[in-house]
Amino acid sequence: EVVLTQSPGTLSLSPGERATLSCRASQSVDSTYLAWYQQKPGQAPRLLIYGASSRATGIPDRFSGSGSGTDFTLTISRLEPEDFAVFYCHQSAYSPYTFGQGTKLEIK
Amino acid sequence: QVTLKESGPALVKPTQTLTLTCSFSGFSLSTSGMRVSWIRQPPGKALEWLARIDWDDDKFYSTSLKTRLTISKDTSKNQVVLTMTNMDPVDTATYYCARMRGSYSGFDPWGQGTLVTVSS
């Protein structure tokens, strides 16, 4: 199965700063099938990005995704207080589907 | 508006079988491309995909759990059911169902999740 490795495990930043989160796949993944989710405490995950770079409905344009092959990136251009959460990447190119282990974005 | 909601027991005993129901509205699982998956999350841990059922009744399972899982749908009731046999304390988790339109669209939306605790 495809293993997704996210880095860093924890990212400490201040509001207004830029966040860069990485997701590396154990084998090449068609970018069409790479998604990112945000999860806040006590809530279900929310789809942010699908197709590696397409924002889901209602997602602010400070969130952007990029990448191809085995390396994908989620960027938050200017952090707002409500952006601090855990982020997961996910691939649906191969069954079984898999998720990364998550990156916690915390306030510095 | 598309919504999903999970239901099932909050507490099960070790070795018992867990049955969870995902009730949804705002879409039909008989529509081409529609898929519903189950995903779980142990407390404080990462998401783990469990199973998927498609509009054409194709079914897919987690490699490590496939001998214990069965997924089914009742299109007329707008429900997807997941059963997991031989429950163990390590299966304690919040269980989510989520919709996907084709394999490329991501899981959107998710249900609120239901916490299942496995304990004697």
Short mmCIF file of C-alpha atoms in Angstrom, two decimals:
data_model
loop_
_atom_site.label_atom_id
_atom_site.label_comp_id
_atom_site.label_asym_id
_atom_site.label_seq_id
_atom_site.Cartn_x
_atom_site.Cartn_y
_atom_site.Cartn_z
CA GLU A 1 0.00 0.00 0.00
CA VAL A 2 1.05 3.61 -0.49
CA VAL A 3 2.61 5.13 2.61
CA LEU A 4 2.25 8.90 3.00
CA THR A 5 4.83 10.55 5.24
CA GLN A 6 4.09 14.07 6.44
CA SER A 7 6.63 16.54 7.74
CA PRO A 8 7.17 18.17 10.05
CA GLY A 9 5.24 16.40 12.76
CA THR A 10 4.63 19.72 14.51
CA LEU A 11 5.02 23.22 13.11
CA SER A 12 5.07 26.21 15.45
CA LEU A 13 4.34 29.54 13.78
CA SER A 14 2.74 32.89 14.54
CA PRO A 15 -0.34 34.42 12.92
CA GLY A 16 0.62 36.23 9.75
CA GLU A 17 3.46 33.84 8.95
CA ARG A 18 3.62 31.42 6.04
CA ALA A 19 3.18 27.68 6.64
CA THR A 20 4.59 24.97 4.41
CA LEU A 21 3.53 21.37 5.04
CA SER A 22 4.98 18.40 3.19
CA CYS A 23 3.55 15.03 2.17
CA ARG A 24 5.80 12.41 0.59
CA ALA A 25 4.45 9.22 -0.98
CA SER A 26 6.24 5.87 -1.03
CA GLN A 27 5.44 5.59 -4.74
CA SER A 28 4.29 7.97 -7.42
CA VAL A 29 0.72 9.20 -6.99
CA ASP A 30 -1.25 10.83 -9.78
CA SER A 31 -1.82 14.34 -8.45
CA THR A 32 -5.50 14.01 -9.43
CA TYR A 33 -5.91 11.74 -6.42
CA LEU A 34 -4.13 13.70 -3.68
CA ALA A 35 -6.16 15.64 -1.12
CA TRP A 36 -5.55 17.65 2.07
CA TYR A 37 -7.81 17.93 5.11
CA GLN A 38 -7.87 20.17 8.18
CA GLN A 39 -9.06 18.84 11.52
CA LYS A 40 -9.73 20.95 14.59
CA PRO A 41 -10.14 19.43 18.08
CA GLY A 42 -13.44 17.64 18.53
CA GLN A 43 -14.41 18.10 14.88
CA ALA A 44 -14.52 15.92 11.80
CA PRO A 45 -11.89 16.58 9.14
CA ARG A 46 -12.72 19.16 6.49
CA LEU A 47 -11.64 18.92 2.85
CA LEU A 48 -9.29 21.75 1.91
CA ILE A 49 -7.62 20.69 -1.33
CA TYR A 50 -8.36 17.97 -3.89
CA GLY A 51 -6.54 17.09 -7.08
CA ALA A 52 -3.37 18.31 -5.32
CA SER A 53 -4.13 21.98 -6.08
CA SER A 54 -7.89 22.61 -6.32
CA ARG A 55 -9.49 24.35 -3.37
CA ALA A 56 -12.71 22.85 -2.06
CA THR A 57 -15.84 24.96 -1.88
CA GLY A 58 -15.56 27.79 0.61
CA ILE A 59 -11.85 27.38 1.30
CA PRO A 60 -10.01 30.72 1.46
CA ASP A 61 -7.38 31.42 -1.19
CA ARG A 62 -4.62 31.65 1.42
CA PHE A 63 -4.66 27.82 1.23
CA SER A 64 -2.88 26.35 -1.79
CA GLY A 65 -1.62 22.95 -2.80
CA SER A 66 1.07 21.87 -5.21
CA GLY A 67 3.23 18.95 -6.16
CA SER A 68 3.43 15.86 -8.28
CA GLY A 69 4.82 12.35 -8.28
CA THR A 70 5.90 11.62 -4.73
CA ASP A 71 6.16 15.12 -3.25
CA PHE A 72 3.21 17.33 -2.38
CA THR A 73 2.94 20.56 -0.43
CA LEU A 74 0.19 22.46 1.36
CA THR A 75 0.92 26.15 1.81
CA ILE A 76 -0.96 28.63 3.96
CA SER A 77 0.20 32.05 2.83
CA ARG A 78 -0.67 34.15 5.89
CA LEU A 79 -1.82 32.28 8.96
CA GLU A 80 -5.04 33.34 10.62
CA PRO A 81 -5.81 32.34 14.23
CA GLU A 82 -8.47 29.87 13.04
CA ASP A 83 -5.98 28.00 10.81
CA PHE A 84 -4.18 26.27 13.68
CA ALA A 85 -5.15 22.61 13.56
CA VAL A 86 -3.95 19.20 12.38
CA PHE A 87 -3.57 18.65 8.64
CA TYR A 88 -3.68 15.32 6.81
CA CYS A 89 -2.81 14.36 3.25
CA HIS A 90 -4.65 11.49 1.60
CA GLN A 91 -4.33 9.47 -1.58
CA SER A 92 -7.15 7.79 -3.47
CA ALA A 93 -5.15 6.64 -6.49
CA TYR A 94 -4.65 3.17 -5.10
CA SER A 95 -6.72 0.88 -2.94
CA PRO A 96 -6.40 0.71 -0.02
CA TYR A 97 -6.71 4.45 0.38
CA THR A 98 -4.22 5.89 2.85
CA PHE A 99 -3.67 8.98 4.98
CA GLY A 100 -0.52 10.60 6.25
CA GLN A 101 0.12 10.67 9.98
CA GLY A 102 -0.69 14.36 10.20
CA THR A 103 1.08 17.65 10.83
CA LYS A 104 0.05 19.68 13.86
CA LEU A 105 0.18 23.41 13.23
CA GLU A 106 0.40 25.19 16.56
CA ILE A 107 0.62 28.81 17.64
CA LYS A 108 4.12 29.88 18.55
CA GLN B 1 -27.25 20.09 1.21
CA VAL B 2 -25.32 16.87 1.65
CA THR B 3 -25.16 15.45 5.16
CA LEU B 4 -24.02 12.17 6.69
CA LYS B 5 -24.53 10.90 10.21
CA GLU B 6 -23.10 7.84 11.92
CA SER B 7 -25.00 5.79 14.47
CA GLY B 8 -24.25 2.73 16.53
CA PRO B 9 -23.34 1.57 20.01
CA ALA B 10 -21.03 3.72 22.10
CA LEU B 11 -19.71 0.70 24.00
CA VAL B 12 -18.99 -2.84 22.86
CA LYS B 13 -17.32 -5.73 24.63
CA PRO B 14 -14.21 -7.48 23.37
CA THR B 15 -14.95 -10.23 20.81
CA GLN B 16 -18.34 -8.71 19.97
CA THR B 17 -19.36 -7.56 16.51
CA LEU B 18 -19.79 -3.84 15.89
CA THR B 19 -22.48 -2.63 13.52
CA LEU B 20 -22.43 1.02 12.43
CA THR B 21 -24.90 2.79 10.19
CA CYS B 22 -24.22 5.84 8.05
CA SER B 23 -27.43 7.66 7.19
CA PHE B 24 -27.11 10.29 4.50
CA SER B 25 -29.16 12.83 2.60
CA GLY B 26 -28.66 15.17 -0.33
CA PHE B 27 -27.34 12.58 -2.75
CA SER B 28 -28.10 9.09 -4.02
CA LEU B 29 -25.69 6.18 -3.81
CA SER B 30 -27.19 4.88 -7.03
CA THR B 31 -25.76 7.87 -8.94
CA SER B 32 -22.76 6.99 -11.08
CA GLY B 33 -19.47 7.85 -9.38
CA MET B 34 -20.82 8.13 -5.86
CA ARG B 35 -18.89 6.38 -3.11
CA VAL B 36 -19.12 6.21 0.66
CA SER B 37 -16.18 5.28 2.87
CA TRP B 38 -15.69 4.53 6.54
CA ILE B 39 -12.67 6.04 8.28
CA ARG B 40 -11.68 5.78 11.95
CA GLN B 41 -9.47 7.71 14.32
CA PRO B 42 -8.24 6.35 17.66
CA PRO B 43 -8.05 9.01 20.37
CA GLY B 44 -5.12 11.33 19.68
CA LYS B 45 -4.04 9.39 16.61
CA ALA B 46 -4.21 9.66 12.83
CA LEU B 47 -7.00 8.83 10.42
CA GLU B 48 -7.27 5.27 9.11
CA TRP B 49 -9.35 4.37 6.05
CA LEU B 50 -11.41 1.21 6.56
CA ALA B 51 -13.74 0.46 3.66
CA ARG B 52 -15.57 1.85 0.66
CA ILE B 53 -18.72 1.00 -1.24
CA ASP B 54 -19.51 2.37 -4.69
CA TRP B 55 -22.69 3.21 -6.57
CA ASP B 56 -22.33 -0.06 -8.53
CA ASP B 57 -21.92 -2.08 -5.30
CA ASP B 58 -18.15 -2.53 -5.70
CA LYS B 59 -16.53 -2.91 -2.29
CA PHE B 60 -12.98 -2.28 -1.10
CA TYR B 61 -11.37 -2.90 2.28
CA SER B 62 -8.34 -2.04 4.36
CA THR B 63 -5.69 -4.69 3.79
CA SER B 64 -5.06 -5.23 7.49
CA LEU B 65 -8.75 -5.37 8.49
CA LYS B 66 -10.46 -6.94 5.50
CA THR B 67 -11.08 -10.28 7.19
CA ARG B 68 -13.11 -8.48 9.90
CA LEU B 69 -15.02 -5.91 7.83
CA THR B 70 -18.19 -6.03 5.76
CA ILE B 71 -19.68 -2.98 4.07
CA SER B 72 -23.14 -2.88 2.51
CA LYS B 73 -25.69 -0.35 1.31
CA ASP B 74 -29.42 0.11 1.28
CA THR B 75 -30.02 2.59 -1.49
CA SER B 76 -33.72 2.91 -0.76
CA LYS B 77 -32.99 3.94 2.84
CA ASN B 78 -29.93 6.08 1.99
CA GLN B 79 -27.80 4.07 4.39
CA VAL B 80 -24.42 2.37 4.41
CA VAL B 81 -23.68 -0.24 7.06
CA LEU B 82 -20.28 -1.35 8.32
CA THR B 83 -19.78 -4.44 10.46
CA MET B 84 -16.53 -5.23 12.23
CA THR B 85 -16.15 -8.58 13.93
CA ASN B 86 -14.06 -9.64 16.92
CA MET B 87 -13.73 -6.17 18.44
CA ASP B 88 -10.68 -5.45 20.59
CA PRO B 89 -9.77 -2.50 22.86
CA VAL B 90 -7.37 -1.27 20.16
CA ASP B 91 -10.44 -0.69 17.96
CA THR B 92 -11.56 2.08 20.29
CA ALA B 93 -11.92 5.07 18.00
CA THR B 94 -14.18 7.68 16.48
CA TYR B 95 -15.71 6.19 13.35
CA TYR B 96 -16.59 8.50 10.46
CA CYS B 97 -18.39 8.00 7.20
CA ALA B 98 -17.71 10.31 4.28
CA ARG B 99 -18.79 10.76 0.69
CA MET B 100 -16.58 10.86 -2.38
CA ARG B 101 -17.72 11.72 -5.93
CA GLY B 102 -15.32 9.70 -8.03
CA SER B 103 -11.84 8.89 -6.74
CA TYR B 104 -10.52 12.37 -7.46
CA SER B 105 -12.74 14.64 -5.39
CA GLY B 106 -11.64 13.93 -1.84
CA PHE B 107 -13.90 13.02 1.07
CA ASP B 108 -16.51 15.75 1.29
CA PRO B 109 -18.45 16.02 3.45
CA TRP B 110 -17.80 13.91 6.53
CA GLY B 111 -20.24 12.84 9.18
CA GLN B 112 -19.76 14.13 12.71
CA GLY B 113 -18.32 10.80 13.82
CA THR B 114 -19.32 8.37 16.54
CA LEU B 115 -17.03 7.29 19.36
CA VAL B 116 -16.92 3.56 19.94
CA THR B 117 -15.22 2.26 23.07
CA VAL B 118 -14.27 -1.39 23.36
CA SER B 119 -14.15 -2.48 26.97
CA SER B 120 -15.38 -5.29 29.17
#
